[in-house]
PDB file of C-alpha atoms in Angstrom:
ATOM      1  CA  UNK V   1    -184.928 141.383 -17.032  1.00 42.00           C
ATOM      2  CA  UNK V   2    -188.431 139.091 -17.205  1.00 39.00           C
ATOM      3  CA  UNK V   3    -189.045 138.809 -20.797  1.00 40.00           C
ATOM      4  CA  UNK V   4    -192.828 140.004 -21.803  1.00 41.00           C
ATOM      5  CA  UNK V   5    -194.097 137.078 -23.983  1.00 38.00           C
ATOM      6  CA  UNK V   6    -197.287 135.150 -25.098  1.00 38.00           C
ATOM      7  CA  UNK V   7    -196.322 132.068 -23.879  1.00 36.00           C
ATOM      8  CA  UNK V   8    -192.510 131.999 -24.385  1.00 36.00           C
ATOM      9  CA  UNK V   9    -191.599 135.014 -25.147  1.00 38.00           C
ATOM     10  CA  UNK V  10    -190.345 138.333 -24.468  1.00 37.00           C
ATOM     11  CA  UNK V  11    -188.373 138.278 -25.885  1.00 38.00           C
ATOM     12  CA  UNK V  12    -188.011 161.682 -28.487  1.00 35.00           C
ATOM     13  CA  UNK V  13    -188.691 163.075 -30.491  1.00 34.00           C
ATOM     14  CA  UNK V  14    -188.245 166.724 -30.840  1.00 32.00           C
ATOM     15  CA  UNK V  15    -190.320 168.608 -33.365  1.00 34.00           C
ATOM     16  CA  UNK V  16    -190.746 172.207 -34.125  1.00 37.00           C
ATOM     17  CA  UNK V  17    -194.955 172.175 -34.167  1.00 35.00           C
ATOM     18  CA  UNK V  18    -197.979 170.255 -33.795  1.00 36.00           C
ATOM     19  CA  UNK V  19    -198.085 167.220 -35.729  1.00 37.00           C
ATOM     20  CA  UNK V  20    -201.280 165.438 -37.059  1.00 35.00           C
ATOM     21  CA  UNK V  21    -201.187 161.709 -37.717  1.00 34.00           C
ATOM     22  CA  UNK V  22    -204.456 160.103 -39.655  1.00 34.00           C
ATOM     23  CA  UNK V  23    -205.043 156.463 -40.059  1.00 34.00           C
ATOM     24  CA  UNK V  24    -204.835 155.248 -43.529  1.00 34.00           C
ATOM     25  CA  UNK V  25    -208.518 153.479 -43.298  1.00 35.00           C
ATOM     26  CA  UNK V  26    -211.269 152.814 -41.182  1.00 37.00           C
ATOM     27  CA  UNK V  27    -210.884 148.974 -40.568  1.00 45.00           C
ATOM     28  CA  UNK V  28    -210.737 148.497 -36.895  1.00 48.00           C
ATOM     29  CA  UNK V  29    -207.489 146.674 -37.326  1.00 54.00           C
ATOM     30  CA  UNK V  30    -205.837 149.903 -38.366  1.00 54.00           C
ATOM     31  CA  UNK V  31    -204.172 151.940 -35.636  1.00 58.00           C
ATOM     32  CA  UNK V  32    -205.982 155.121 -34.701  1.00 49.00           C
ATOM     33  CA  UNK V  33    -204.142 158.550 -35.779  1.00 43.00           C
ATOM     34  CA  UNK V  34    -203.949 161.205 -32.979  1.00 41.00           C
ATOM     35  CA  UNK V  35    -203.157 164.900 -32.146  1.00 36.00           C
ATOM     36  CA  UNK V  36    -200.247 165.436 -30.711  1.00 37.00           C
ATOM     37  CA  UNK V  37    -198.765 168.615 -29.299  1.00 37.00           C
ATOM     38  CA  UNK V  38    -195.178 168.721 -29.722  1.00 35.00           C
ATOM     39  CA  UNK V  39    -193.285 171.208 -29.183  1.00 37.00           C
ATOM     40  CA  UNK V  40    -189.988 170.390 -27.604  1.00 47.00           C
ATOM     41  CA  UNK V  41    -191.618 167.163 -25.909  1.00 75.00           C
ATOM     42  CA  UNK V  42    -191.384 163.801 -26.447  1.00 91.00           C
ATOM     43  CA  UNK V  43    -193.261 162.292 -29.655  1.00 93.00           C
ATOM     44  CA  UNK V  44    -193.342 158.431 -30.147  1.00 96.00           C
ATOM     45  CA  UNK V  45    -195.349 159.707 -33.411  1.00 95.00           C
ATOM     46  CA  UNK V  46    -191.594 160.595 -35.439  1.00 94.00           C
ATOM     47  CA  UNK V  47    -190.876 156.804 -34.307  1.00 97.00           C
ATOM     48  CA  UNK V  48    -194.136 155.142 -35.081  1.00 97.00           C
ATOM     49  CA  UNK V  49    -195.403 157.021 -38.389  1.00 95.00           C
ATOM     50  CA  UNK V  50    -197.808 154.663 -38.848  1.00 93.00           C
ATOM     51  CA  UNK V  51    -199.465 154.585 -35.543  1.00 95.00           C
ATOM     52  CA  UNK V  52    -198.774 153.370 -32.284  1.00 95.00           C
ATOM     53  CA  UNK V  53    -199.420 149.822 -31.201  1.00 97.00           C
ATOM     54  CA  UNK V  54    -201.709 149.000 -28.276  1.00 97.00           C
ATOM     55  CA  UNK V  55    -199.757 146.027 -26.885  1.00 97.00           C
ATOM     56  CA  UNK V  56    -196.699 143.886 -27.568  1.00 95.00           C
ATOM     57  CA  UNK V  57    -196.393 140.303 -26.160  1.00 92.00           C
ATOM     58  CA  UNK V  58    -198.551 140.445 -22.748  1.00 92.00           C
ATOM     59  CA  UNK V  59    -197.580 144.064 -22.292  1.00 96.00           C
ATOM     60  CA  UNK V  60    -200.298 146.487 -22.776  1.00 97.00           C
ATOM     61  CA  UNK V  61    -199.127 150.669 -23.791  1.00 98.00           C
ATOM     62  CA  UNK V  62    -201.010 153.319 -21.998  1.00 98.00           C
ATOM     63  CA  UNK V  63    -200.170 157.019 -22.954  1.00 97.00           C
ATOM     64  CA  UNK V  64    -201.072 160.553 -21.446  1.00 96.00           C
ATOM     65  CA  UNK V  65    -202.981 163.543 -22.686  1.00 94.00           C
ATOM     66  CA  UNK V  66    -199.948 164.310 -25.121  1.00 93.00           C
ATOM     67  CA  UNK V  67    -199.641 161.235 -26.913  1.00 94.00           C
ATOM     68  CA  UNK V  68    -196.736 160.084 -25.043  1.00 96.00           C
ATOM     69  CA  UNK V  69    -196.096 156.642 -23.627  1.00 98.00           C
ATOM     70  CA  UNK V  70    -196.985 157.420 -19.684  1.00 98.00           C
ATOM     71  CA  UNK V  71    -197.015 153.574 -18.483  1.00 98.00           C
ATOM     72  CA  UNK V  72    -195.888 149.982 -20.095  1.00 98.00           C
ATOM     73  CA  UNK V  73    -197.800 147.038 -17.867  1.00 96.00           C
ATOM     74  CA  UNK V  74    -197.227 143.422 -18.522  1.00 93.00           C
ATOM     75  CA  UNK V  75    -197.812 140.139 -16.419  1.00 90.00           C
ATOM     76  CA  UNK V  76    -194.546 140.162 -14.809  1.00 89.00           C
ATOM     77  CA  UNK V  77    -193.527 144.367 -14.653  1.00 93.00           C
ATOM     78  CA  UNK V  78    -195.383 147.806 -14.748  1.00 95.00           C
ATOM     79  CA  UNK V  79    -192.909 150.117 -16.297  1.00 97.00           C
ATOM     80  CA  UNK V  80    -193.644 154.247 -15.725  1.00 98.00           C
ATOM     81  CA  UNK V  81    -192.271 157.177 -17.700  1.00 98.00           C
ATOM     82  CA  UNK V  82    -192.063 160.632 -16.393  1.00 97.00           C
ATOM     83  CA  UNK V  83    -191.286 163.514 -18.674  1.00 95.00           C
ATOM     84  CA  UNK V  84    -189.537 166.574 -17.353  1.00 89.00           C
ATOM     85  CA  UNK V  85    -190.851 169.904 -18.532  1.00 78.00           C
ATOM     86  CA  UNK V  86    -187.747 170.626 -21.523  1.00 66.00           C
ATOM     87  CA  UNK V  87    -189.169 174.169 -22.101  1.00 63.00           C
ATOM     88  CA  UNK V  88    -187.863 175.127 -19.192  1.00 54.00           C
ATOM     89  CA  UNK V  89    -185.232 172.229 -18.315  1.00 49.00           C
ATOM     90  CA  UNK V  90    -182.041 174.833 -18.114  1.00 47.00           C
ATOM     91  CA  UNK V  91    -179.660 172.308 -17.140  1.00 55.00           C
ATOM     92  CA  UNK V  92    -178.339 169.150 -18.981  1.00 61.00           C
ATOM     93  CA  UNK V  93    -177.270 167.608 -15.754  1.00 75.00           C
ATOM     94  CA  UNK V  94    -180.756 166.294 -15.004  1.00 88.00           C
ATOM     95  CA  UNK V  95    -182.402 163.798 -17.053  1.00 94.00           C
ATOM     96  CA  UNK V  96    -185.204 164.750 -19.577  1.00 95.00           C
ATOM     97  CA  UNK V  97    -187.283 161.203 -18.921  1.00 97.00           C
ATOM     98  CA  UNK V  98    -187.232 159.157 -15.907  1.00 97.00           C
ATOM     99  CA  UNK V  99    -188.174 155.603 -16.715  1.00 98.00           C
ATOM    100  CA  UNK V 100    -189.075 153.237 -13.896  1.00 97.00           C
ATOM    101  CA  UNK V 101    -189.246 149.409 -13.541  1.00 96.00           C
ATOM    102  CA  UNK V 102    -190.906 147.503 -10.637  1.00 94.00           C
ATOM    103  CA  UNK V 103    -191.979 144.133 -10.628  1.00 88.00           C
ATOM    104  CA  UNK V 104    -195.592 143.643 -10.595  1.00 75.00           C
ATOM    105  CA  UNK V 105    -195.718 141.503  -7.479  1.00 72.00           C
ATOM    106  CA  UNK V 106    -197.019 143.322  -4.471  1.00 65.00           C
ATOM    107  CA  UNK V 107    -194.512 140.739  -2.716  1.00 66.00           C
ATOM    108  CA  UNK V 108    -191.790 142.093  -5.109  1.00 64.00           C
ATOM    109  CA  UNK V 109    -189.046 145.180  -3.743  1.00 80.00           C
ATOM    110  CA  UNK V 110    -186.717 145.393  -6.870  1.00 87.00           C
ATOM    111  CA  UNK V 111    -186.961 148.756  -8.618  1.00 93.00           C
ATOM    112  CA  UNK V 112    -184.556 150.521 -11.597  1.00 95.00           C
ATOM    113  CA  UNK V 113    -184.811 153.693 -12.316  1.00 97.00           C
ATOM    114  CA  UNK V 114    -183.611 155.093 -15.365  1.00 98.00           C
ATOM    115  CA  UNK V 115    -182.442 158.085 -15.731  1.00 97.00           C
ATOM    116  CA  UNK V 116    -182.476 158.710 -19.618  1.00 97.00           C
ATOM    117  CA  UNK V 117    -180.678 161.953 -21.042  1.00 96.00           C
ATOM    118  CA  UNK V 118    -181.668 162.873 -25.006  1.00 95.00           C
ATOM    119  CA  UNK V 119    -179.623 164.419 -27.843  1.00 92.00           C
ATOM    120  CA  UNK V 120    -180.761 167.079 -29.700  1.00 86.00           C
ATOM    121  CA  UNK V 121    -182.561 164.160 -32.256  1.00 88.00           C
ATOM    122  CA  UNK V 122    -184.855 163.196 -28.974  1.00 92.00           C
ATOM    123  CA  UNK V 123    -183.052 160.108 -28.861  1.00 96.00           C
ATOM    124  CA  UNK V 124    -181.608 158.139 -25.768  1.00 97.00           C
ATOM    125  CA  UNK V 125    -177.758 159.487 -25.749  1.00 97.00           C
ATOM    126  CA  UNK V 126    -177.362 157.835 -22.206  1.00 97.00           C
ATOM    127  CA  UNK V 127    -178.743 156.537 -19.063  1.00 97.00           C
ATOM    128  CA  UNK V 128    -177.671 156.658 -15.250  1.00 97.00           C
ATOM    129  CA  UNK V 129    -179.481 153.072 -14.172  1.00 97.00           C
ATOM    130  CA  UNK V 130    -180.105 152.255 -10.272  1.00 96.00           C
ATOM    131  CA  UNK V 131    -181.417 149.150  -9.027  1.00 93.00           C
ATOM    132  CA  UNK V 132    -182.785 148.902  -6.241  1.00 90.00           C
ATOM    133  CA  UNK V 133    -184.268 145.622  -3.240  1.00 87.00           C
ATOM    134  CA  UNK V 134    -186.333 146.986  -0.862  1.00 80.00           C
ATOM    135  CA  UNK V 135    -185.122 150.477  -1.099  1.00 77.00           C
ATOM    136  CA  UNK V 136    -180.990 149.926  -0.844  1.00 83.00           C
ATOM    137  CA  UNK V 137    -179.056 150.161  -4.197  1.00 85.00           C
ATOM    138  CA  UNK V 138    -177.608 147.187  -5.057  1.00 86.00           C
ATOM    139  CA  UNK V 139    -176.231 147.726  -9.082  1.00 89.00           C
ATOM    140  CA  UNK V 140    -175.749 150.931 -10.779  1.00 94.00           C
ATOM    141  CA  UNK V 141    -175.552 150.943 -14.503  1.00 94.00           C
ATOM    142  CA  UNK V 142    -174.586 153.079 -17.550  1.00 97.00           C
ATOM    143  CA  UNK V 143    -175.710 152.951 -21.016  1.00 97.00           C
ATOM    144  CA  UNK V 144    -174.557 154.943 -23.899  1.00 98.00           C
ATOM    145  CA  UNK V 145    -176.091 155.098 -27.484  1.00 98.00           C
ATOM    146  CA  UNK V 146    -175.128 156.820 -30.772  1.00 98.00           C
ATOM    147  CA  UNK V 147    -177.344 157.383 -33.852  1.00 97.00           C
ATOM    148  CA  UNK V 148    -176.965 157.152 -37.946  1.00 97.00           C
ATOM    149  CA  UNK V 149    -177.866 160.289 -39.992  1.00 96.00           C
ATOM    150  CA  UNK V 150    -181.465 158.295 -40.626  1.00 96.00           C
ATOM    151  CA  UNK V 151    -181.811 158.549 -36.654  1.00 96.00           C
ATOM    152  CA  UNK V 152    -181.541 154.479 -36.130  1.00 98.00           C
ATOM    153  CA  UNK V 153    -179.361 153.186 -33.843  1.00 98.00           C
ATOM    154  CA  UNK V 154    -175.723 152.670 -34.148  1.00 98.00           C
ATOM    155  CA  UNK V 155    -173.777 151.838 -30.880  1.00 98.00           C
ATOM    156  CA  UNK V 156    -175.243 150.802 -27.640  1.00 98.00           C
ATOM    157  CA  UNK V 157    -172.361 150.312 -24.820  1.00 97.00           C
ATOM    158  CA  UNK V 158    -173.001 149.176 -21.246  1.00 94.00           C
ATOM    159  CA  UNK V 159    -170.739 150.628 -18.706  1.00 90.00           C
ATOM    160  CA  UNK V 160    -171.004 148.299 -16.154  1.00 81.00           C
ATOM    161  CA  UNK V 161    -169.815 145.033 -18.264  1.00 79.00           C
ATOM    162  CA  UNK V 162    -168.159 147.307 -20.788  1.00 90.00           C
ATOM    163  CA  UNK V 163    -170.199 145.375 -23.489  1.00 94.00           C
ATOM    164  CA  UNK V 164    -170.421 147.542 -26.925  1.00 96.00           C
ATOM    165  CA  UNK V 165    -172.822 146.412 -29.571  1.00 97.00           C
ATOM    166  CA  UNK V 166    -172.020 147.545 -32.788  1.00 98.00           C
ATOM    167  CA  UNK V 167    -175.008 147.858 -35.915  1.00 98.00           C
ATOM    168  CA  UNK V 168    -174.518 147.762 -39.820  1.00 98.00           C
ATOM    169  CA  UNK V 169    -176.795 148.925 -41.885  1.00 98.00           C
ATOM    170  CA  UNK V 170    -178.280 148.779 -45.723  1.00 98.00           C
ATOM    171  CA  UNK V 171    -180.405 149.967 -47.555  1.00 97.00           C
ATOM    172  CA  UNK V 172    -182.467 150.637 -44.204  1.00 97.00           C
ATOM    173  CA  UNK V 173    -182.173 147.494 -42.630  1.00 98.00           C
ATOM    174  CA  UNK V 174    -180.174 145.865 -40.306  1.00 98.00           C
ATOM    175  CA  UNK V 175    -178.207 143.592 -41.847  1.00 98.00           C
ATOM    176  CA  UNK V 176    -175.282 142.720 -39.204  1.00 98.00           C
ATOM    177  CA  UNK V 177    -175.027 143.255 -35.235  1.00 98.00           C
ATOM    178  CA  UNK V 178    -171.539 142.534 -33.282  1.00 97.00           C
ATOM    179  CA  UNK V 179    -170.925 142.515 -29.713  1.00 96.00           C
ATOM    180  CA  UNK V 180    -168.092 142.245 -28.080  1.00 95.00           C
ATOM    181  CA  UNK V 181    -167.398 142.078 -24.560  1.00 91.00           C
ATOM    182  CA  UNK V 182    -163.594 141.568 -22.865  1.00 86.00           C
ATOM    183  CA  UNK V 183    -162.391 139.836 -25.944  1.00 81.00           C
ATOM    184  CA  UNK V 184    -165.687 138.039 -26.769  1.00 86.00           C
ATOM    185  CA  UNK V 185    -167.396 138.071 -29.203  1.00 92.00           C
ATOM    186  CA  UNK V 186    -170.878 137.365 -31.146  1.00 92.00           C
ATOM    187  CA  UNK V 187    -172.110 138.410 -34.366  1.00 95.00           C
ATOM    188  CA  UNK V 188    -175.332 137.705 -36.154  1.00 97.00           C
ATOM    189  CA  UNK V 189    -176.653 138.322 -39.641  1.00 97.00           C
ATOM    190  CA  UNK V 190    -180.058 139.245 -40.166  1.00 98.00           C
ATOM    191  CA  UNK V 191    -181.702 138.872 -43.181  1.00 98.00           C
ATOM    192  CA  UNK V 192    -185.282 140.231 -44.664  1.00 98.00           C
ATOM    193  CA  UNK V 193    -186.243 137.136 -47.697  1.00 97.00           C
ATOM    194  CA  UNK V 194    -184.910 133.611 -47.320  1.00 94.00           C
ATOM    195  CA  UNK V 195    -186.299 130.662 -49.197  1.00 91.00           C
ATOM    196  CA  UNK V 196    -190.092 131.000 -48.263  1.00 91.00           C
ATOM    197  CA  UNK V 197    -190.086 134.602 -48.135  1.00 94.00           C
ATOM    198  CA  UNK V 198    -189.096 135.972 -51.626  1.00 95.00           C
ATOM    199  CA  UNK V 199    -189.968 139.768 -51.039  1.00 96.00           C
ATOM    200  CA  UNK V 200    -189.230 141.540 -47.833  1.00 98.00           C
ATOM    201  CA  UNK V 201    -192.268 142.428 -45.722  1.00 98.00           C
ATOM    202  CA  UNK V 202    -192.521 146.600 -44.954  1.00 98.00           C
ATOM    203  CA  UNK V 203    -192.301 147.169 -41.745  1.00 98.00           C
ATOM    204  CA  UNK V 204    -195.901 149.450 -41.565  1.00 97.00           C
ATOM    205  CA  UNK V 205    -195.501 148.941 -37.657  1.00 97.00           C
ATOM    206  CA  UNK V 206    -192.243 150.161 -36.814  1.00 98.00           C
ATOM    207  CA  UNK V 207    -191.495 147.337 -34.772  1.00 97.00           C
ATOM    208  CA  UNK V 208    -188.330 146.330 -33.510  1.00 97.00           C
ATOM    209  CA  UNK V 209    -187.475 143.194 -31.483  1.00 96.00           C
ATOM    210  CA  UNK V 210    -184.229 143.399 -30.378  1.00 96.00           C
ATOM    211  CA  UNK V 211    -183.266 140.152 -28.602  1.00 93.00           C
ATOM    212  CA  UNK V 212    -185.865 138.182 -30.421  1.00 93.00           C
ATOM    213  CA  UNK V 213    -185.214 139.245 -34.226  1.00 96.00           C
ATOM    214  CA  UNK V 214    -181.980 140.970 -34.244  1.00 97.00           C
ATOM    215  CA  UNK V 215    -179.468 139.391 -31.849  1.00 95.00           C
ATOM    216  CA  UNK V 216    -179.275 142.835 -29.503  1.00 96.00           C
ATOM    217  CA  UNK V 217    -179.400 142.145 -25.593  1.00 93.00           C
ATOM    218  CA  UNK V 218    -180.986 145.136 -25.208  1.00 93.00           C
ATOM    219  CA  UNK V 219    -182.716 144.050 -21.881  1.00 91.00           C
ATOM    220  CA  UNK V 220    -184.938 146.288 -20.092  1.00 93.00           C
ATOM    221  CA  UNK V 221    -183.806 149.390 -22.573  1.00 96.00           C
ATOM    222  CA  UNK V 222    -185.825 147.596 -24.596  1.00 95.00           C
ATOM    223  CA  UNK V 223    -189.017 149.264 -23.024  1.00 97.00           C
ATOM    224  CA  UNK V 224    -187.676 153.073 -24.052  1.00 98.00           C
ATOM    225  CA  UNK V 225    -188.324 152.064 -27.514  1.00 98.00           C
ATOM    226  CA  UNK V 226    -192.058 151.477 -27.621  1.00 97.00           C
ATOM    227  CA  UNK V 227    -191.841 155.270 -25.616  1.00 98.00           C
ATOM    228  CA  UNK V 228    -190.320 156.169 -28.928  1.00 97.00           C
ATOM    229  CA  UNK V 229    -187.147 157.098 -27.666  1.00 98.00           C
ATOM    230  CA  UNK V 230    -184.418 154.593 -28.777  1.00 97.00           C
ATOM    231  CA  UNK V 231    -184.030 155.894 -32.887  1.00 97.00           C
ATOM    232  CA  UNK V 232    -186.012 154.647 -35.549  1.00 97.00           C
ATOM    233  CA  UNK V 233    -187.146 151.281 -37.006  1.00 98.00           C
ATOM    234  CA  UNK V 234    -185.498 149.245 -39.776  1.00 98.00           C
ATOM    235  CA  UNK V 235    -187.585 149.303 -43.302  1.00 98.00           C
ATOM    236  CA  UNK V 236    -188.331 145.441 -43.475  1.00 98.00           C
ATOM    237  CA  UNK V 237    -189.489 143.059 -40.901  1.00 98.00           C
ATOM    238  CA  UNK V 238    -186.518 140.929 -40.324  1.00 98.00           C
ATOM    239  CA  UNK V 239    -187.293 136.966 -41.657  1.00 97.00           C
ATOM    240  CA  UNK V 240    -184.039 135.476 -40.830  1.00 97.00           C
ATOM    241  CA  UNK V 241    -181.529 135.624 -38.104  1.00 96.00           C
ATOM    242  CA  UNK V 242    -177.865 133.530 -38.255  1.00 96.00           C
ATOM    243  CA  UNK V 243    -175.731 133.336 -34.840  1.00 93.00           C
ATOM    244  CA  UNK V 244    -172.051 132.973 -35.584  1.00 86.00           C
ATOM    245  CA  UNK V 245    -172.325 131.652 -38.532  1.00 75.00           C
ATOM    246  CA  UNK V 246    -174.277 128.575 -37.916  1.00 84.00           C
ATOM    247  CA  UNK V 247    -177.835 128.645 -35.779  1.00 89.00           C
ATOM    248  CA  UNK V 248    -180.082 129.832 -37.720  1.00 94.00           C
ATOM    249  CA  UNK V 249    -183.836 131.256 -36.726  1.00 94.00           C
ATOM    250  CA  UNK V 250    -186.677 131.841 -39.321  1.00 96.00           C
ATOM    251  CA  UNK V 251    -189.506 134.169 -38.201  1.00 96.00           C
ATOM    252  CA  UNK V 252    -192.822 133.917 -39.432  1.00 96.00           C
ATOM    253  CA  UNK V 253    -194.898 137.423 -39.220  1.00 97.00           C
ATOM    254  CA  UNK V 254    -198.895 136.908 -39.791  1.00 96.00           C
ATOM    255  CA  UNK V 255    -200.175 140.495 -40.920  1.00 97.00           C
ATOM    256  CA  UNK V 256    -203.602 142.143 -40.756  1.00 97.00           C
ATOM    257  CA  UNK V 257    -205.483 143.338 -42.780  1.00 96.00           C
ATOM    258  CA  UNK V 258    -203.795 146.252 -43.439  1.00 96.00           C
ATOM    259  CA  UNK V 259    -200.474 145.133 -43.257  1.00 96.00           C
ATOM    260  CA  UNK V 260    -199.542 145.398 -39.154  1.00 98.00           C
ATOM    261  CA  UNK V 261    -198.093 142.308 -37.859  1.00 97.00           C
ATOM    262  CA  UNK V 262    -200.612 140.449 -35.172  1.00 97.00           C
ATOM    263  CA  UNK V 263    -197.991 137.542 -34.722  1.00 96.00           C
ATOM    264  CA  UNK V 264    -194.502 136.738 -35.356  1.00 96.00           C
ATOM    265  CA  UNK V 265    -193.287 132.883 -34.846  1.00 94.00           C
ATOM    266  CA  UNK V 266    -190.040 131.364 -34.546  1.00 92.00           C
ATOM    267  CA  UNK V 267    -189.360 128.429 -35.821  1.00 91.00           C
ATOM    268  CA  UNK V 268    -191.632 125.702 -35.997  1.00 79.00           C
ATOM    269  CA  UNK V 269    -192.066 126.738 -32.274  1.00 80.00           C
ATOM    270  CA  UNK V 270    -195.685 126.710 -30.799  1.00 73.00           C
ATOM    271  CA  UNK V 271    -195.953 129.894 -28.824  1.00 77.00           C
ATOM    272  CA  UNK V 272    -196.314 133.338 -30.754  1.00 87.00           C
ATOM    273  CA  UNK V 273    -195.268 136.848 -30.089  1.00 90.00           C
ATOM    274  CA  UNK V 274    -198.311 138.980 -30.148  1.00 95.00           C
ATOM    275  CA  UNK V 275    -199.610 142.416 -31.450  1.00 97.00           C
ATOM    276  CA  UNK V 276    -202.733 144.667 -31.050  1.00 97.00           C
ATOM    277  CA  UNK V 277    -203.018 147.545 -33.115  1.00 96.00           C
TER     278      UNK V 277
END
């Protein structure tokens, strides 16, 4: 999958009634609360409890008349979401979202289509991927997910390379991924204060970077999260991320005025990731 980046980088819910969600402030850097209608649909609200962002990286988010995450646009991909009526969805053979991925190239024939089935939390608990050039399948895909009691993720296998990635928590954060694939494999630590950041740094946006800040390939799944369907975020904003041991990344998170991150930088890299709230 293209990575959506500024620069460099790219790197549902089911409630039981309407739920309200009002900004803290009036400061136009403060996401704007909403009304959303619930029911038995899809709520990216129960993910992002402090409001939604309006774009990540060079993606922008675009929702419907519920409050849901209808489309996901960047430079490189336009991402869709469809969202099957569950009030009357009788069968759990058929998928309750359909999330679709085509390049945004009017030149460009590759589609996926991803077929995502919930659990009862509202939660990804798989997905039947097809990917498609110029109409004919050429890949098919599986993905398979499992959830802690707080409703973050725990276990993310893909079917196709039989890759499992394994997540340990504490204290709400993420403090260790593993994945191993065919005897390999990789483990990072992740850590939230490190010798320029003494106290961790809450996480007010409910953001989670996968690849970038956490050491997850989580690839073009990565896009069901911002729809609020792939569990909820970690408590801190990660600062510090060590591969096997010995490479180690710092991330530098620039906050607004309210306390939303606007950048994160890696390193004494250049380039930012980017966030409008």
């Amino acid at each position: 999958m293209k990575k959506i980046i500024t620069m460099a980088y790219l790197s549902a819910a089911v409630l039981g009634a309407t739920m309200t969600f009002t900004s803290c402030g009036s400061n136009n850097d403060e996401p704007k609360g909403e009304v959303v209608e619930t029911g038995t649909e899809v709520n990216p609200l129960r993910v992002f409890t402090g409001g939604m962002p309006a774009s990540f990286g060079d993606a922008t988010i675009l929702k419907n008349i519920k409050g849901q995450v209808s489309t996901i646009q960047s430079n490189h991909e336009i991402v869709t979401f469809e969202y099957k009526d569950m009030s009357t969805h009788a069968s759990e053979a058929q998928p309750q979202v359909v999330m679709t991925i085509k390049d945004n190239d009017e030149k460009a024939e590759l589609t996926r289509v991803c077929n995502l089935y919930l659990g009862k939390d509202g939660f990804v608990k798989h997905c039947d991927e097809t990917k498609m050039v110029e109409g004919s399948v050429t890949r098919k895909e599986t993905w398979d997910f499992t959830y802690n009691n707080d409703g973050q993720l725990l276990t993310m296998l893909r079917g196709r390379r039989n890759k499992k990635t394994t997540i340990k928590y504490q204290d709400g954060n993420i403090v260790e991924t593993t994945t191993t694939k065919a005897g390999y494999s990789n483990s990072y630590k992740i850590f939230y204060t490190s010798e320029s950041v003494l106290s961790p740094i809450v996480n007010k946006g409910c953001l989670m970077l996968f690849d970038y800040t956490l050491g997850i390939d989580m690839d073009e799944m990565e896009y069901a999260y911002y729809a609020g369907l792939l569990g909820k975020a970690t408590k801190n904003l990660p600062v510090k991320l060590v591969a096997n041991e010995n490479r180690i990344d710092n991330f530098t998170w620039t906050l607004n005025s309210n306390g939303y991150p606007i950048s994160s930088k890696r390193n004494l890299e250049f380039a930012s990731y980017s966030f409008e709230w």
